[in-house]
One Martini backbone bead per residue (centre of mass of N, CA, C, O) as a GRO file, in nm:
protein
  233
    1MET     BB    1   4.722  -1.227  -3.759
    2THR     BB    2   4.619  -0.926  -3.685
    3ASN     BB    3   4.373  -0.964  -3.895
    4SER     BB    4   4.220  -1.194  -3.694
    5ILE     BB    5   4.155  -1.027  -3.471
    6ILE     BB    6   3.866  -0.978  -3.312
    7ASN     BB    7   3.966  -0.800  -3.042
    8PRO     BB    8   4.120  -0.536  -3.072
    9ALA     BB    9   4.307  -0.270  -2.900
   10GLU     BB   10   4.225  -0.071  -3.092
   11TYR     BB   11   4.020   0.160  -3.185
   12PRO     BB   12   3.768   0.241  -3.356
   13GLU     BB   13   3.629   0.345  -3.602
   14VAL     BB   14   3.468   0.567  -3.800
   15THR     BB   15   3.209   0.508  -3.986
   16GLN     BB   16   3.016   0.563  -4.280
   17ASN     BB   17   2.782   0.448  -4.138
   18LEU     BB   18   2.483   0.611  -4.017
   19SER     BB   19   2.364   0.327  -3.862
   20GLU     BB   20   2.629   0.339  -3.633
   21ASN     BB   21   2.603   0.665  -3.532
   22PHE     BB   22   2.281   0.617  -3.472
   23ILE     BB   23   1.975   0.690  -3.297
   24LEU     BB   24   1.630   0.588  -3.341
   25THR     BB   25   1.346   0.740  -3.172
   26THR     BB   26   1.096   0.775  -2.963
   27LEU     BB   27   0.956   0.971  -2.712
   28ASP     BB   28   0.786   0.735  -2.577
   29ASP     BB   29   1.029   0.529  -2.565
   30LEU     BB   30   1.217   0.701  -2.392
   31TYR     BB   31   1.020   0.748  -2.153
   32ASN     BB   32   0.937   0.463  -2.091
   33TRP     BB   33   1.234   0.389  -2.005
   34ALA     BB   34   1.265   0.572  -1.772
   35LYS     BB   35   1.050   0.484  -1.605
   36MET     BB   36   1.107   0.144  -1.635
   37SER     BB   37   1.413   0.213  -1.486
   38SER     BB   38   1.319   0.416  -1.219
   39LEU     BB   39   1.146   0.284  -0.992
   40TYR     BB   40   0.987   0.432  -0.703
   41PRO     BB   41   0.901   0.275  -0.399
   42MET     BB   42   0.714   0.291  -0.126
   43MET     BB   43   0.727   0.248   0.213
   44PHE     BB   44   0.457   0.029   0.235
   45GLY     BB   45   0.296  -0.117   0.510
   46THR     BB   46   0.032  -0.316   0.717
   47ALA     BB   47   0.132  -0.598   0.686
   48CYS     BB   48   0.268  -0.952   0.607
   49CYS     BB   49   0.359  -0.833   0.296
   50PHE     BB   50   0.593  -0.675   0.371
   51MET     BB   51   0.793  -0.904   0.431
   52GLU     BB   52   0.791  -0.978   0.130
   53PHE     BB   53   0.898  -0.698   0.032
   54MET     BB   54   1.170  -0.708   0.182
   55ALA     BB   55   1.271  -0.991   0.046
   56ALA     BB   56   1.286  -0.884  -0.237
   57TYR     BB   57   1.551  -0.682  -0.129
   58ALA     BB   58   1.749  -0.884  -0.096
   59SER     BB   59   2.002  -1.134  -0.197
   60ARG     BB   60   1.848  -1.320  -0.374
   61PHE     BB   61   1.653  -1.113  -0.534
   62ASP     BB   62   1.716  -0.797  -0.600
   63MET     BB   63   1.533  -0.569  -0.702
   64GLU     BB   64   1.763  -0.327  -0.778
   65ARG     BB   65   1.817  -0.436  -1.068
   66PHE     BB   66   1.560  -0.256  -1.176
   67GLY     BB   67   1.584   0.058  -1.009
   68MET     BB   68   1.461  -0.004  -0.731
   69ILE     BB   69   1.407   0.268  -0.499
   70PRO     BB   70   1.328   0.308  -0.184
   71ARG     BB   71   1.084   0.542  -0.055
   72ALA     BB   72   0.970   0.741   0.212
   73SER     BB   73   0.830   0.941   0.011
   74PRO     BB   74   0.581   1.054  -0.193
   75ARG     BB   75   0.730   1.280  -0.367
   76GLN     BB   76   0.964   1.033  -0.465
   77ALA     BB   77   0.745   0.861  -0.566
   78ASP     BB   78   0.605   0.598  -0.845
   79LEU     BB   79   0.530   0.378  -0.639
   80LEU     BB   80   0.238   0.168  -0.495
   81ILE     BB   81   0.263  -0.099  -0.255
   82THR     BB   82  -0.025  -0.263  -0.113
   83ALA     BB   83   0.096  -0.417   0.182
   84GLY     BB   84  -0.190  -0.489   0.306
   85THR     BB   85  -0.430  -0.401   0.494
   86ILE     BB   86  -0.719  -0.215   0.465
   87THR     BB   87  -0.881   0.018   0.636
   88MET     BB   88  -1.105   0.270   0.687
   89LYS     BB   89  -0.934   0.451   0.892
   90TYR     BB   90  -0.687   0.430   0.653
   91ALA     BB   91  -0.809   0.549   0.380
   92PRO     BB   92  -0.723   0.858   0.391
   93ASN     BB   93  -0.414   0.807   0.417
   94LEU     BB   94  -0.409   0.664   0.124
   95VAL     BB   95  -0.490   0.891  -0.048
   96ARG     BB   96  -0.311   1.106   0.036
   97LEU     BB   97  -0.045   0.953  -0.054
   98TYR     BB   98  -0.135   0.944  -0.359
   99GLU     BB   99  -0.171   1.250  -0.416
  100GLN     BB  100   0.142   1.323  -0.344
  101MET     BB  101   0.225   1.182  -0.600
  102ALA     BB  102   0.367   1.212  -0.868
  103GLU     BB  103   0.363   1.196  -1.189
  104PRO     BB  104   0.374   0.928  -1.288
  105LYS     BB  105   0.187   0.680  -1.124
  106TYR     BB  106   0.149   0.358  -0.942
  107VAL     BB  107  -0.037   0.026  -0.850
  108ILE     BB  108   0.002  -0.238  -0.610
  109ALA     BB  109  -0.166  -0.520  -0.535
  110MET     BB  110  -0.110  -0.695  -0.220
  111GLY     BB  111  -0.283  -0.929  -0.177
  112ALA     BB  112  -0.598  -1.021  -0.063
  113CYS     BB  113  -0.661  -0.804   0.149
  114THR     BB  114  -0.646  -0.577  -0.073
  115ILE     BB  115  -0.830  -0.686  -0.291
  116THR     BB  116  -1.090  -0.851  -0.097
  117GLY     BB  117  -1.006  -0.896   0.231
  118GLY     BB  118  -1.018  -1.161   0.260
  119MET     BB  119  -1.052  -1.300   0.586
  120PHE     BB  120  -1.205  -1.011   0.650
  121SER     BB  121  -1.460  -1.027   0.444
  122VAL     BB  122  -1.698  -1.154   0.645
  123ASP     BB  123  -1.635  -1.004   0.964
  124SER     BB  124  -1.532  -0.734   0.896
  125PRO     BB  125  -1.615  -0.396   0.970
  126SER     BB  126  -1.324  -0.241   0.845
  127ALA     BB  127  -1.238  -0.366   0.613
  128VAL     BB  128  -1.139  -0.306   0.242
  129ARG     BB  129  -1.293  -0.444  -0.036
  130GLY     BB  130  -1.076  -0.325  -0.183
  131VAL     BB  131  -0.852  -0.072  -0.313
  132ASP     BB  132  -1.012   0.011  -0.579
  133LYS     BB  133  -1.197   0.228  -0.436
  134LEU     BB  134  -0.984   0.431  -0.389
  135ILE     BB  135  -0.753   0.335  -0.595
  136PRO     BB  136  -0.568   0.284  -0.875
  137VAL     BB  137  -0.518  -0.012  -1.029
  138ASP     BB  138  -0.248  -0.203  -1.221
  139VAL     BB  139  -0.152  -0.449  -1.012
  140TYR     BB  140  -0.224  -0.784  -0.937
  141ILE     BB  141  -0.135  -0.997  -0.619
  142PRO     BB  142  -0.187  -1.291  -0.532
  143GLY     BB  143  -0.238  -1.412  -0.209
  144CYS     BB  144  -0.132  -1.550   0.143
  145PRO     BB  145   0.145  -1.437   0.097
  146PRO     BB  146   0.327  -1.340  -0.142
  147ARG     BB  147   0.587  -1.381  -0.303
  148PRO     BB  148   0.882  -1.247  -0.430
  149GLU     BB  149   0.838  -1.357  -0.737
  150ALA     BB  150   0.579  -1.200  -0.762
  151VAL     BB  151   0.668  -0.928  -0.732
  152ILE     BB  152   0.864  -0.936  -0.974
  153ASP     BB  153   0.639  -1.029  -1.193
  154ALA     BB  154   0.490  -0.736  -1.161
  155ILE     BB  155   0.720  -0.564  -1.243
  156ILE     BB  156   0.719  -0.659  -1.517
  157LYS     BB  157   0.437  -0.585  -1.593
  158LEU     BB  158   0.462  -0.309  -1.530
  159ARG     BB  159   0.692  -0.254  -1.757
  160LYS     BB  160   0.490  -0.331  -2.017
  161LYS     BB  161   0.295  -0.119  -1.981
  162ILE     BB  162   0.458   0.135  -1.971
  163ALA     BB  163   0.588   0.059  -2.273
  164ASN     BB  164   0.263   0.113  -2.399
  165GLU     BB  165   0.273   0.404  -2.348
  166SER     BB  166   0.120   0.732  -2.403
  167ILE     BB  167   0.135   1.062  -2.348
  168GLN     BB  168  -0.172   1.135  -2.507
  169GLN     BB  169  -0.301   0.868  -2.311
  170ARG     BB  170  -0.276   0.931  -2.015
  171GLN     BB  171  -0.559   1.050  -1.941
  172GLN     BB  172  -0.751   0.819  -2.069
  173THR     BB  173  -0.629   0.589  -1.835
  174GLN     BB  174  -0.791   0.657  -1.622
  175GLN     BB  175  -0.963   0.624  -1.352
  176ILE     BB  176  -1.296   0.568  -1.247
  177HIS     BB  177  -1.535   0.528  -0.996
  178ARG     BB  178  -1.462   0.639  -0.743
  179PHE     BB  179  -1.541   0.649  -0.415
  180TYR     BB  180  -1.251   0.830  -0.375
  181SER     BB  181  -1.213   1.145  -0.446
  182ILE     BB  182  -1.012   1.408  -0.438
  183ARG     BB  183  -1.276   1.543  -0.311
  184HIS     BB  184  -1.305   1.460  -0.032
  185GLN     BB  185  -1.543   1.399   0.292
  186MET     BB  186  -1.439   1.314   0.524
  187LYS     BB  187  -1.550   1.192   0.831
  188ALA     BB  188  -1.508   1.163   1.161
  189VAL     BB  189  -1.524   0.913   1.393
  190ALA     BB  190  -1.590   0.835   1.691
  191PRO     BB  191  -1.484   0.608   1.878
  192ILE     BB  192  -1.585   0.328   2.045
  193LEU     BB  193  -1.291   0.273   2.174
  194ASP     BB  194  -1.162   0.484   2.461
  195GLY     BB  195  -1.086   0.380   2.733
  196GLN     BB  196  -1.312   0.427   2.964
  197TYR     BB  197  -1.379   0.139   3.105
  198LEU     BB  198  -1.122   0.150   3.314
  199LYS     BB  199  -1.290   0.418   3.473
  200SER     BB  200  -1.506   0.261   3.591
  201SER     BB  201  -1.693   0.181   3.873
  202THR     BB  202  -1.728  -0.134   3.794
  203ARG     BB  203  -1.440  -0.192   3.830
  204GLU     BB  204  -1.341  -0.088   4.112
  205THR     BB  205  -1.672  -0.161   4.185
  206PRO     BB  206  -1.870  -0.384   4.223
  207PRO     BB  207  -2.155  -0.472   4.206
  208GLN     BB  208  -2.370  -0.601   4.448
  209GLU     BB  209  -2.486  -0.855   4.322
  210LEU     BB  210  -2.200  -0.953   4.264
  211ALA     BB  211  -2.109  -0.966   4.564
  212MET     BB  212  -2.313  -1.154   4.671
  213ALA     BB  213  -2.277  -1.400   4.453
  214THR     BB  214  -1.957  -1.431   4.544
  215GLY     BB  215  -1.884  -1.334   4.874
  216LEU     BB  216  -1.814  -1.040   4.923
  217GLU     BB  217  -1.744  -0.751   5.048
  218LEU     BB  218  -1.960  -0.531   5.160
  219PRO     BB  219  -2.066  -0.249   5.166
  220LEU     BB  220  -2.166   0.006   5.373
  221ALA     BB  221  -2.450   0.068   5.228
  222LEU     BB  222  -2.595  -0.205   5.236
  223PRO     BB  223  -2.756  -0.192   5.530
  224GLU     BB  224  -2.953   0.023   5.417
  225ILE     BB  225  -3.092  -0.107   5.206
  226HIS     BB  226  -3.210  -0.340   5.357
  227GLN     BB  227  -3.385  -0.148   5.549
  228GLU     BB  228  -3.566  -0.049   5.292
  229SER     BB  229  -3.665  -0.327   5.222
  230GLU     BB  230  -3.817  -0.361   5.471
  231VAL     BB  231  -4.006  -0.125   5.469
  232ARG     BB  232  -4.147  -0.197   5.212
  233ARG     BB  233  -4.269  -0.449   5.326
   0.00000   0.00000   0.00000
């Protein structure tokens, strides 16, 4: 009876077969396994796609089961999910955050506004038509906004991409022809809407023509203007 027990209580003895006591692997497989099993995304969001990104961490989907712990600092993160619209004004900050992340680092473009500009690509003068013009992108998630299942699917695809990488070929797969390289020289432009129009004289006291047309109380200097116009006539 005791010899037929499938799972005996005593500890198994070390066998003489070496194949059952040693694990043979390569350095690339071990390195890639460590990277794909501990992706730390940065808490980054600019629009409504970030709500779906947060929903992926809720109890229904639980994206932390992939070993993904969100980090609030770019120096501790290795995955940047651009969840939301990127504007021209925010572009230098996005490039700065990406450059502060340590290698190896990866980028997922989430949502139509991030990939092509989305609904703002037609008439918006400030939306960036594709975040890949600023930083290299590894995986794209289409949708407006994409659901948390799509985010998890993108994570699985990114894990497969990391599993096929090689340490020696890492520098050869870098994206080139970027609009904003690392040594960018972006010049700050003065904002058009500076808020000074609220302090203009025309808002405190309307123009005389408007006051005469609407029948408002005329200012004190208005009779003098009428006298000058009569003298000119």
